[in-house]
Amino acid sequence: MAQPTPSATLDPIDLDAARRRLATPDRLSEFFRPRSIALVGASDSSGWARFVVDSLRTAGFTGALRPVHPKRPTAFDLPTVPSLRALDEPVDLAYVFAPTHAVEGVLDDAAAAGVRNAVVLASGYGDGGGEEGRALERRLVEQAVARDITLLGPNCLGFVNAAGSVAPFGLGIVPPLRRGPVGIVLQSGALTSNVLAFARAHQVGISLLTSMGNEAVITTADVVEHLIADDDCEVIGLFLESVRDAPRFTALAAAALAAGKPIVALKVGRTEAGQRTALAHTGAVAGDDAVVDAAFRQYGVIRVGSLEELLVTAGLMGSGQAPRGRRMGVVTASGGACDIIADRSTDEGVEIVEFAPGTTDALRAVLPPFAAAQNPLDVTGVILADRGSAQAGLGDVALNAVVDDPGVDFVFHMLALPAAEPPDPSVIEQRVTAVAATSARSRIPVVNFTATCTDLSPYAQSLLDRHGLHALGGIEFGLTAIGHALRWHETRQHPPAVGEGRQQSHLHVPTRPGAGFADARATDGPWSEARGRELLAAAGVPLVPAELVTDADAAVAAAQRFGCPVALKVCSADIAHKSDIGGVALGASGADEVRAAFGRVLAAGRAATSAIDGVLVSPMRPPATELFVGVTVDPSFGPVLAVGLGGVFIEVLHDVALRLLPVDAGQVRRMLGELRGAAVLAGARGTRPADLDRVAEVVAQVAAAAAGLGPALQTLEINPLRVDGGDVEALDVLVVTGGM
Amino acid sequence: MAQPTPSATLDPIDLDAARRRLATPDRLSEFFRPRSIALVGASDSSGWARFVVDSLRTAGFTGALRPVHPKRPTAFDLPTVPSLRALDEPVDLAYVFAPTHAVEGVLDDAAAAGVRNAVVLASGYGDGGGEEGRALERRLVEQAVARDITLLGPNCLGFVNAAGSVAPFGLGIVPPLRRGPVGIVLQSGALTSNVLAFARAHQVGISLLTSMGNEAVITTADVVEHLIADDDCEVIGLFLESVRDAPRFTALAAAALAAGKPIVALKVGRTEAGQRTALAHTGAVAGDDAVVDAAFRQYGVIRVGSLEELLVTAGLMGSGQAPRGRRMGVVTASGGACDIIADRSTDEGVEIVEFAPGTTDALRAVLPPFAAAQNPLDVTGVILADRGSAQAGLGDVALNAVVDDPGVDFVFHMLALPAAEPPDPSVIEQRVTAVAATSARSRIPVVNFTATCTDLSPYAQSLLDRHGLHALGGIEFGLTAIGHALRWHETRQHPPAVGEGRQQSHLHVPTRPGAGFADARATDGPWSEARGRELLAAAGVPLVPAELVTDADAAVAAAQRFGCPVALKVCSADIAHKSDIGGVALGASGADEVRAAFGRVLAAGRAATSAIDGVLVSPMRPPATELFVGVTVDPSFGPVLAVGLGGVFIEVLHDVALRLLPVDAGQVRRMLGELRGAAVLAGARGTRPADLDRVAEVVAQVAAAAAGLGPALQTLEINPLRVDGGDVEALDVLVVTGGM
């Protein structure tokens, strides 16, 4: 058994930092390109070892393979050594098949033999869910740190480096393994064969694919960081069961966006909106998955719903033909396909624009008389039936005409590709050559696609490859991918501010309490409304005027100053939801009513608590549009801003837009546009159209005030924020801090 | 050229009836099974003819093929005859390649030769959009009727009868042509090769596929009627650009539902909600596509969004394993797949139930220690790595255990199928044999699926076929198909009433005017509210009390009888939207206010029209939940009921549920459950929970009152219908008739 490791006394933060040093991009560049591999515990009868040997062969691995087995003299027709210590020179990577209890010993051997990298297949660590397994995994990390061993797993299958022709991977890989621009990180290794099968069938090439296992040392974020730096990778595909270090993930997402490497992620585990905090609304509407969704959108991570969508989208993004504008020209030989495309384009916000007159003229000159020279274009089945005749060039002429249309941002071009090499391949060769020539000279992307998501035959793939073309798998996934590409490009135009990824972590936000609120951390629980109002006022947020009074005469005097009718609210840090206990009186007019209302709300407050600050008196406002603005703290992603319309929109429909903090006014403007009830702000219900710039400015101030509370922030909520044209005013404020 | 046909004087209705007699199920059974086919105008140089000859060969056609060409002595190595008249005996079908101008002559020849069936490829008829083409098409129909020729097309490619081994079809069919239970009707022939390619790749067998062209004689509805009667067909798949005869379509849909033959339809041409009638709300919310959607849902037509979804769904429905209950057991060898399945199940309303203790025990006995015996079940990669060992049977034991779980309605079972026959096929053969045995003995459906939508290899298909198994193409389309299957089964439990399909047509509804409203047809335009109230009262609809008064004193007296406050509304058939012109006064209290309000609304009315019936006085009701209930007339589908919540739900979110008339209270209950704001009726906003049975009863009465107006109905709208617990009352009524 292994000896106690010297790092056993590291505290968790130091251990994590030490772990990180094993998984830097530099270390991972070395890790993923071994020229010699030891198979520790491999025997001919082990299915896993057989898979690894087969996968290495499929990947074209030409380095040294050294089986290690304590008892058997050979494995896979190679002589074994009994232990890593018996190797004449260290290998670059040890693939450890040893059972759980033997892994520590193998790693000691590895360290002694100068091996710096290991894949650990064994399970029964943190994956088992038990305390014992977790302790075992911590020991494994400590050992790796102490021995300077970069480790993938445990409970993982290894990796497939197609770009580097090395695939120490414990499941079968059906050849051919296609190299290409897509780096893939899977938090479920069992999906690997499915991912590779679909990628192979759809001309999607892989640079690196990793099965992450328990992520004891190398984490998903480490591999993403490596892929951002790795020139072989142009697109990053993720299968995520969880986002472990959310601030690091968003920082990496921002870096990938800045580097122009799209991240496409299938994040599973969508759950019901959690009731995180019963004190405020915001927690209820900002459920775990909704926050993930918002964070991904904000940081340009393309979220997909299926493996097919993941790979077709990654294929488009890696093809060099991803569109950057929404105006689409469509060229097909099928009216039915045009119909389907038109419907799906509407879903994706893609515009099928009218062709320019020049385009229409050029098309009319070549189309058969019964075909319409319009977008989407159906050149008709004539090009199929009359192959080889004068009509054969019709598709090419049409594609060239549409590519030159000045009002089109990209062309969606349907290709019919053969299932096998035809007896006379010259027709299809000629066609594909012409498409490639048009594509090469085009100033706009030409996105080729097949009608449905059937496999591209090996012949079709070789044909496309020879001409540098890519074809998306079907109209359905193809247009979904195009929608993703367009949104990704738009996010690049409005990237999150540099450093947001770190700043948003409530662990890292510097504490910037508002003036006079240095005691925010000391407060544990809800604030009185009067104190909350002071915080917001200091941040520049416009508030309905209010006076805190402690007797009925002062209430009447305040009402006279404001003009009746007025609202009266009992003010106490102990009463977060005043109206629930009868602590609010609305529309009081005249001295008698104000006096009575004062007595009523105070009595209601006193029935609930002895710590009453007084009663807030405010002028009543006429009905107008009401917004809900709240900031809550997500346990993973930190402070989250939620903006929605009041009433049924928030209560029944949970119609909110979310963003991680910090946000600027520009981001808030886009949030407002995402609301299902956005038309209300435009005046749909007969109210004055909202001044959206002013609303965005105020909401950004609210968000800044919340961020200023630093780690003490729990909730900051304005409900409602009254909006009447350009008049924007907070009518009610709730602040909760503490509990960190 | 053809001579004038004797039926040239038939009126459109007679012509349509005569056309229908050519396209009965009996005639179509004959049409789609020819044992001899003439290829009229075929030459070796024609691409279309070559395709037809190839397609017939691919389908295994063994009947007689008779090329007809006026000039060439042979075609496709067969001797030609110069005209159909020169045939020694009539063929069963003539496939007409002749150009448009020659078609009439060919049909005359056909009739003279005793040929009863023809496919017409030529275009330039109604498809061109011009008046000349339409006239030509009408002549073609008249000629077909006069000559008793059943005709597919023009502008069509023909058909593929896989069940009957005959495919006179003008595009290439890549072999093999797979026979099976799915009958397919395409309003776009160019999609045929795409449909067949995906079907071939996913083990979806075809009985009959037709390219409809212009539907001059044989229509889509005719073929659907034939398929309902055809024993070779178990599922009907449609690609629809339009629903031409909506009442007939819904009647056929009801018949298919009753017969247990699912219809799966990709209906394209989704458009913006049309502003059909500016007078009423209902038209604006019941847009063309929303009505199609509602009609499909009501009549059990499964609507899909892509060709892949069409075929995977049809494949499931034809597999004999379509689930009938929502409780799913999942068996996979991939935790990642389980995660994806869990998310997608939530989307589809499929429940992943907890396994019964007996199931869990049985699983624990065989699973490796690190695997969780839970639903969804991941038996882990052990079954892959340890093929041939004791673990090989793990998948079978697990599947058997889950199949026997008493709380599970069906099993979703992931199959990994090889891309080609493996060197040792015994492992996979054994596995598939075991799955087939379990499936055969199971009391519940076992739905097999592959992880992603890659093609099933020919080897995998032959393996599945030999064992009578079907595998759905991927988790994404597979779970979508399961959701469709479940909703279809539920619609079968609540089928539309017999005869609805016909009755709903406003052309066929017998006129059943309400008592005292026999003059409804005579009225052209909006009714006065007082008259509308009488109609609804006669139908049993509860209304807020109202008195029609013509002077201020009477208004005051009415207000005293009702108790103040009251509402006053000017009453005139000329004023559909009273509040827009200031014709409504709300909350008038006391004689002075009532008197002033009377004067105000009357003056407003008089400014708009001289035809004032008086002023309606009603008691004000306290705020409560408000519904919108409207019936409008869709130009295709006839009367449509729309039900929604008032306020932002209808105005901003257009949140309405739609049904074709007639509906019963049970249907209305389901409509209420479909609303996004359904929680409001349950009391989400602090109101009394609505008595949904009472609401449904009243709405059904409103619908019946609308239906009673017969063809005169344009709009009947109650806005709002006030709902306060079990108190349901119409507060405002608008009826518009005429214009038919």
XYZ file of N, CA and C in Angstrom, chain B residues 207-376:
510
model
N -46.038 1.347 -46.901
C -47.006 0.569 -47.684
C -47.191 1.258 -49.038
N -47.618 2.502 -48.988
C -47.858 3.264 -50.215
C -47.346 4.679 -50.008
N -46.699 5.238 -51.019
C -46.314 6.647 -50.968
C -46.819 7.307 -52.241
N -47.507 8.438 -52.097
C -47.998 9.124 -53.296
C -47.495 10.553 -53.335
N -47.157 10.993 -54.558
C -46.852 12.390 -54.832
C -48.122 12.977 -55.440
N -48.716 13.964 -54.781
C -50.077 14.366 -55.138
C -50.154 15.344 -56.301
N -49.114 16.118 -56.545
C -49.217 17.115 -57.618
C -50.372 18.064 -57.369
N -51.082 18.406 -58.443
C -52.139 19.433 -58.342
C -53.460 18.912 -57.788
N -53.578 17.596 -57.590
C -54.797 17.010 -57.024
C -56.033 17.348 -57.848
N -55.881 17.332 -59.152
C -57.018 17.673 -60.015
C -58.156 16.671 -59.841
N -57.815 15.404 -59.806
C -58.849 14.376 -59.608
C -58.665 13.699 -58.255
N -57.602 12.941 -58.101
C -57.341 12.308 -56.804
C -56.780 13.371 -55.854
N -57.410 13.527 -54.679
C -56.933 14.505 -53.702
C -56.268 13.789 -52.533
N -55.582 14.569 -51.729
C -54.977 14.025 -50.514
C -56.027 13.324 -49.664
N -57.184 13.957 -49.521
C -58.240 13.356 -48.697
C -58.664 12.003 -49.271
N -58.737 11.910 -50.607
C -59.095 10.624 -51.221
C -58.095 9.535 -50.838
N -56.814 9.880 -50.897
C -55.797 8.873 -50.587
C -55.852 8.510 -49.106
N -56.098 9.525 -48.247
C -56.229 9.230 -46.815
C -57.402 8.271 -46.603
N -58.513 8.537 -47.281
C -59.677 7.652 -47.131
C -59.330 6.235 -47.586
N -58.600 6.150 -48.681
C -58.145 4.840 -49.175
C -57.252 4.156 -48.143
N -56.327 4.920 -47.555
C -55.384 4.319 -46.598
C -56.100 3.849 -45.334
N -57.136 4.588 -44.942
C -57.898 4.143 -43.759
C -58.516 2.775 -44.040
N -58.942 2.571 -45.283
C -59.581 1.300 -45.637
C -58.565 0.212 -45.987
N -57.316 0.613 -46.240
C -56.321 -0.316 -46.791
C -55.639 -1.111 -45.676
N -55.764 -2.441 -45.732
C -55.193 -3.267 -44.668
C -53.671 -3.245 -44.634
N -53.035 -2.873 -45.737
C -51.575 -2.804 -45.732
C -51.056 -1.624 -44.917
N -51.925 -0.672 -44.647
C -51.510 0.561 -43.973
C -51.990 0.584 -42.525
N -51.075 0.859 -41.609
C -51.440 0.957 -40.186
C -51.243 2.361 -39.635
N -50.431 3.148 -40.296
C -50.143 4.522 -39.874
C -50.139 5.376 -41.136
N -50.660 6.599 -41.023
C -50.717 7.482 -42.186
C -49.810 8.684 -41.937
N -48.865 8.910 -42.850
C -47.965 10.055 -42.729
C -48.263 11.070 -43.829
N -48.375 12.338 -43.466
C -48.751 13.364 -44.444
C -47.736 14.505 -44.452
N -47.404 14.972 -45.647
C -46.758 16.275 -45.786
C -47.776 17.185 -46.451
N -48.236 18.188 -45.713
C -49.332 19.031 -46.188
C -48.866 20.461 -46.377
N -49.147 20.995 -47.557
C -48.944 22.432 -47.764
C -50.228 23.180 -47.446
N -51.369 22.511 -47.630
C -52.646 23.128 -47.268
C -53.652 22.020 -46.961
N -54.681 22.407 -46.210
C -55.794 21.486 -45.956
C -56.943 21.994 -46.813
N -57.220 21.305 -47.927
C -58.119 21.901 -48.919
C -59.580 21.852 -48.511
N -60.033 20.665 -48.117
C -61.444 20.508 -47.726
C -61.435 20.163 -46.245
N -61.418 21.204 -45.420
C -61.197 20.997 -43.991
C -62.261 20.108 -43.351
N -63.549 20.313 -43.659
C -64.543 19.438 -43.014
C -64.322 17.969 -43.372
N -63.993 17.703 -44.623
C -63.751 16.310 -44.994
C -62.499 15.793 -44.287
N -61.496 16.657 -44.192
C -60.254 16.237 -43.537
C -60.512 15.856 -42.080
N -61.276 16.693 -41.364
C -61.518 16.365 -39.954
C -62.394 15.119 -39.839
N -63.330 14.944 -40.762
C -64.155 13.729 -40.719
C -63.274 12.497 -40.928
N -62.334 12.591 -41.865
C -61.418 11.467 -42.094
C -60.520 11.244 -40.885
N -60.080 12.360 -40.273
C -59.241 12.227 -39.087
C -59.997 11.510 -37.982
N -61.279 11.860 -37.824
C -62.090 11.187 -36.806
C -62.230 9.702 -37.140
N -62.395 9.393 -38.408
C -62.523 7.994 -38.819
C -61.226 7.234 -38.577
N -60.091 7.879 -38.887
C -58.791 7.233 -38.666
C -58.566 6.982 -37.181
N -58.950 7.968 -36.368
C -58.805 7.821 -34.918
C -59.643 6.645 -34.432
N -60.883 6.585 -34.914
C -61.769 5.490 -34.512
C -61.212 4.151 -34.975
N -60.592 4.154 -36.140
C -60.034 2.911 -36.681
C -58.695 2.554 -36.038
N -58.169 3.452 -35.213
C -56.884 3.172 -34.568
C -55.706 3.319 -35.512
N -55.879 4.076 -36.604
C -54.761 4.343 -37.507
C -54.289 5.773 -37.284
N -53.164 5.953 -36.609
C -52.715 7.328 -36.348
C -52.369 8.056 -37.644
N -52.714 9.333 -37.697
C -52.253 10.214 -38.771
C -51.160 11.108 -38.205
N -50.000 11.101 -38.842
C -48.879 11.955 -38.426
C -48.655 12.945 -39.557
N -48.732 14.237 -39.248
C -48.725 15.227 -40.327
C -47.685 16.308 -40.100
N -46.892 16.559 -41.133
C -46.048 17.755 -41.181
C -46.790 18.776 -42.031
N -47.437 19.746 -41.357
C -48.205 20.778 -42.058
C -47.354 22.031 -42.079
N -46.961 22.480 -43.253
C -46.130 23.676 -43.364
C -46.996 24.888 -43.677
N -46.348 26.046 -43.712
C -47.080 27.276 -44.004
C -47.672 27.886 -42.757
N -46.934 27.823 -41.643
C -47.389 28.496 -40.430
C -47.268 29.988 -40.681
N -48.331 30.719 -40.400
C -48.317 32.154 -40.696
C -48.684 32.936 -39.449
N -48.488 34.208 -39.516
C -48.935 35.096 -38.452
C -50.443 34.976 -38.273
N -50.890 35.129 -37.040
C -52.329 35.106 -36.796
C -52.993 36.175 -37.665
N -53.947 35.743 -38.466
C -54.601 36.686 -39.374
C -55.581 37.591 -38.645
N -55.704 38.796 -39.120
C -56.691 39.722 -38.544
C -57.982 39.521 -39.324
N -58.628 38.359 -39.085
C -59.708 37.986 -39.984
C -60.893 38.940 -39.885
N -61.266 39.280 -38.686
C -62.361 40.227 -38.562
C -61.970 41.328 -37.599
N -62.059 42.526 -38.079
C -61.661 43.668 -37.259
C -62.695 43.955 -36.186
N -63.892 43.411 -36.320
C -64.967 43.712 -35.382
C -64.780 43.031 -34.039
N -64.141 41.876 -34.041
C -64.087 41.104 -32.804
C -62.672 40.635 -32.529
N -62.444 40.366 -31.277
C -61.172 39.870 -30.811
C -60.840 38.498 -31.373
N -61.878 37.661 -31.452
C -61.661 36.237 -31.691
C -60.860 35.994 -32.957
N -61.184 36.710 -34.000
C -60.478 36.500 -35.253
C -58.992 36.728 -35.108
N -58.629 37.725 -34.311
C -57.216 38.050 -34.173
C -56.449 36.978 -33.423
N -57.095 36.324 -32.469
C -56.369 35.314 -31.701
C -56.470 33.930 -32.328
N -57.474 33.712 -33.176
C -57.629 32.408 -33.808
C -57.067 32.467 -35.215
N -55.739 32.637 -35.320
C -55.082 32.718 -36.620
C -55.152 31.405 -37.362
N -54.893 31.478 -38.661
C -55.004 30.299 -39.517
C -54.294 29.097 -38.922
N -53.029 29.298 -38.567
C -52.255 28.150 -38.137
C -52.684 27.663 -36.768
N -53.120 28.587 -35.914
C -53.594 28.178 -34.592
C -54.843 27.310 -34.731
N -55.673 27.612 -35.719
C -56.878 26.797 -35.935
C -56.490 25.416 -36.469
N -55.558 25.389 -37.403
C -55.065 24.083 -37.890
C -54.548 23.266 -36.711
N -53.760 23.907 -35.877
C -53.176 23.239 -34.725
C -54.251 22.672 -33.805
N -55.266 23.507 -33.535
C -56.345 23.077 -32.649
C -57.140 21.939 -33.279
N -57.422 22.063 -34.575
C -58.192 21.015 -35.254
C -57.425 19.702 -35.216
N -56.135 19.759 -35.473
C -55.323 18.540 -35.448
C -55.369 17.919 -34.052
N -55.162 18.736 -33.035
C -55.150 18.203 -31.677
C -56.494 17.559 -31.345
N -57.573 18.284 -31.699
C -58.921 17.815 -31.364
C -59.237 16.481 -32.044
N -58.781 16.331 -33.278
C -59.125 15.133 -34.057
C -58.013 14.091 -34.052
N -57.040 14.266 -33.167
C -56.024 13.229 -32.998
C -54.998 13.156 -34.100
N -54.876 14.210 -34.908
C -53.817 14.228 -35.919
C -52.526 14.681 -35.237
N -51.502 13.849 -35.301
C -50.233 14.158 -34.650
C -49.473 15.139 -35.526
N -49.255 16.350 -35.004
C -48.549 17.350 -35.816
C -47.069 17.360 -35.462
N -46.216 17.267 -36.472
C -44.777 17.229 -36.253
C -44.118 18.408 -36.957
N -42.846 18.654 -36.612
C -42.155 19.821 -37.144
C -41.054 19.511 -38.145
N -40.769 18.234 -38.357
C -39.692 17.894 -39.281
C -39.966 16.537 -39.913
N -39.275 16.274 -41.015
C -39.421 14.978 -41.662
C -38.916 13.859 -40.760
N -37.836 14.129 -40.025
C -37.309 13.106 -39.119
C -38.353 12.742 -38.060
N -38.963 13.777 -37.491
C -39.971 13.549 -36.451
C -41.165 12.794 -37.038
N -41.537 13.151 -38.264
C -42.636 12.450 -38.943
C -42.360 10.959 -39.015
N -41.168 10.623 -39.453
C -40.890 9.213 -39.728
C -40.569 8.418 -38.469
N -39.862 9.023 -37.520
C -39.606 8.298 -36.272
C -40.929 8.058 -35.547
N -41.807 9.066 -35.558
C -43.115 8.900 -34.910
C -43.943 7.833 -35.625
N -43.974 7.912 -36.953
C -44.722 6.897 -37.697
C -44.138 5.508 -37.445
N -42.808 5.451 -37.353
C -42.166 4.163 -37.074
C -42.595 3.602 -35.732
N -42.655 4.456 -34.724
C -43.112 3.993 -33.405
C -44.561 3.535 -33.460
N -45.415 4.357 -34.089
C -46.845 4.022 -34.110
C -47.100 2.725 -34.879
N -46.237 2.432 -35.847
C -46.406 1.209 -36.621
C -45.673 0.009 -36.052
N -44.965 0.215 -34.943
C -44.138 -0.869 -34.408
C -44.909 -1.821 -33.511
N -46.138 -1.451 -33.151
C -46.889 -2.265 -32.202
C -46.441 -2.055 -30.769
N -45.525 -1.136 -30.537
C -45.000 -0.916 -29.183
C -45.260 0.515 -28.708
N -46.215 1.205 -29.301
C -46.494 2.568 -28.855
C -47.064 2.533 -27.439
N -46.515 3.336 -26.537
C -46.972 3.289 -25.147
C -48.360 3.892 -24.973
N -49.053 3.449 -23.940
C -50.410 3.933 -23.654
C -50.524 4.536 -22.268
N -49.431 4.603 -21.556
C -49.456 5.211 -20.228
C -48.153 5.953 -20.028
N -48.156 6.949 -19.131
C -47.034 7.887 -19.046
C -45.905 7.439 -18.128
N -46.076 6.325 -17.429
C -45.046 5.925 -16.462
C -43.985 5.070 -17.157
N -42.796 5.621 -17.254
C -41.740 5.006 -18.066
C -40.658 4.394 -17.191
N -40.218 3.209 -17.560
C -38.989 2.639 -17.020
C -37.903 2.782 -18.070
N -36.695 3.131 -17.638
C -35.608 3.381 -18.588
C -34.470 2.410 -18.311
N -33.992 1.745 -19.350
C -32.853 0.836 -19.209
C -31.793 1.225 -20.245
N -30.632 1.636 -19.767
C -29.529 2.028 -20.647
C -28.221 1.497 -20.058
N -27.136 1.709 -20.804
C -25.806 1.436 -20.256
C -25.016 2.735 -20.215
N -25.709 3.850 -19.947
C -25.048 5.149 -19.993
C -25.731 6.124 -19.050
N -24.963 6.599 -18.076
C -25.517 7.587 -17.162
C -25.842 8.887 -17.873
N -25.014 9.251 -18.844
C -25.264 10.474 -19.603
C -26.565 10.382 -20.369
N -26.819 9.221 -20.982
C -28.084 9.032 -21.692
C -29.255 9.157 -20.726
N -29.096 8.606 -19.516
C -30.163 8.719 -18.512
C -30.468 10.187 -18.204
N -29.418 10.985 -18.090
C -29.616 12.412 -17.809
C -30.397 13.091 -18.931
N -30.005 12.818 -20.160
C -30.688 13.448 -21.296
C -32.150 12.991 -21.330
N -32.350 11.714 -21.107
C -33.707 11.158 -21.118
C -34.562 11.801 -20.030
N -33.963 11.990 -18.855
C -34.731 12.585 -17.755
C -35.219 13.980 -18.135
N -34.320 14.787 -18.723
C -34.718 16.143 -19.112
C -35.804 16.115 -20.183
N -35.607 15.309 -21.204
C -36.561 15.292 -22.313
C -37.903 14.694 -21.880
N -37.881 13.780 -20.918
C -39.134 13.212 -20.421
C -39.985 14.290 -19.776
N -39.324 15.143 -19.010
C -40.056 16.242 -18.370
C -40.755 17.079 -19.436
N -40.036 17.389 -20.518
C -40.637 18.177 -21.603
C -41.895 17.505 -22.145
N -41.852 16.171 -22.253
C -42.945 15.440 -22.905
C -44.017 14.986 -21.915
N -43.869 15.348 -20.649
C -44.854 14.910 -19.664
C -44.804 13.413 -19.398
N -43.642 12.823 -19.618
C -43.462 11.395 -19.325
C -42.867 11.282 -17.923
N -43.420 10.364 -17.114
C -42.960 10.228 -15.732
C -41.938 9.110 -15.605
N -40.798 9.447 -15.007
C -39.825 8.405 -14.678
C -40.095 8.015 -13.233
N -40.875 6.957 -13.050
C -41.361 6.586 -11.717
C -40.270 5.852 -10.941
N -40.425 5.836 -9.625
C -39.527 5.000 -8.815
C -39.862 3.538 -9.040
N -38.842 2.703 -9.104
C -39.087 1.271 -9.244
C -39.697 0.713 -7.965
N -40.483 -0.340 -8.136
C -41.030 -1.052 -6.975
C -39.886 -1.762 -6.248
N -40.048 -2.027 -4.949
C -38.968 -2.691 -4.183
C -38.522 -3.999 -4.819
N -39.459 -4.769 -5.337
C -39.088 -6.043 -5.967
C -38.142 -5.828 -7.146
N -38.406 -4.787 -7.912
C -37.553 -4.473 -9.055
C -36.155 -4.095 -8.581
N -36.121 -3.220 -7.590
C -34.834 -2.763 -7.060
C -34.026 -3.945 -6.534
N -34.692 -4.844 -5.809
C -33.988 -6.024 -5.289
C -33.415 -6.858 -6.430
N -34.234 -7.094 -7.440
C -33.781 -7.920 -8.564
C -32.591 -7.275 -9.261
N -32.611 -5.933 -9.352
C -31.508 -5.229 -10.010
C -30.245 -5.279 -9.159
N -30.400 -5.071 -7.853
C -29.228 -5.072 -6.966
C -28.477 -6.392 -7.041
N -29.235 -7.446 -7.250
C -28.616 -8.773 -7.280
C -27.649 -8.934 -8.453
N -27.855 -8.157 -9.497
C -27.009 -8.348 -10.683
C -26.111 -7.163 -11.005
N -26.465 -5.983 -10.529
C -25.690 -4.799 -10.900
C -24.332 -4.797 -10.208
N -23.313 -4.192 -10.838
C -22.061 -4.001 -10.117
C -22.290 -3.086 -8.915
N -21.439 -3.217 -7.888
C -21.707 -2.505 -6.626
C -21.775 -0.987 -6.785
N -21.062 -0.430 -7.777
C -21.050 1.036 -7.910
C -22.244 1.562 -8.704
N -23.121 0.669 -9.206
C -24.268 1.111 -9.998
C -25.494 1.250 -9.101
N -26.304 2.269 -9.352
C -27.505 2.507 -8.550
C -28.697 1.794 -9.195
N -29.449 1.058 -8.364
C -30.616 0.314 -8.860
C -31.815 1.251 -8.884
N -31.805 2.187 -9.812
C -32.833 3.224 -9.827
C -33.302 3.498 -11.252
N -34.413 4.173 -11.351
C -34.979 4.572 -12.634
C -34.662 6.048 -12.836
N -34.066 6.502 -13.935
C -33.612 5.710 -15.087
C -32.394 4.867 -14.748
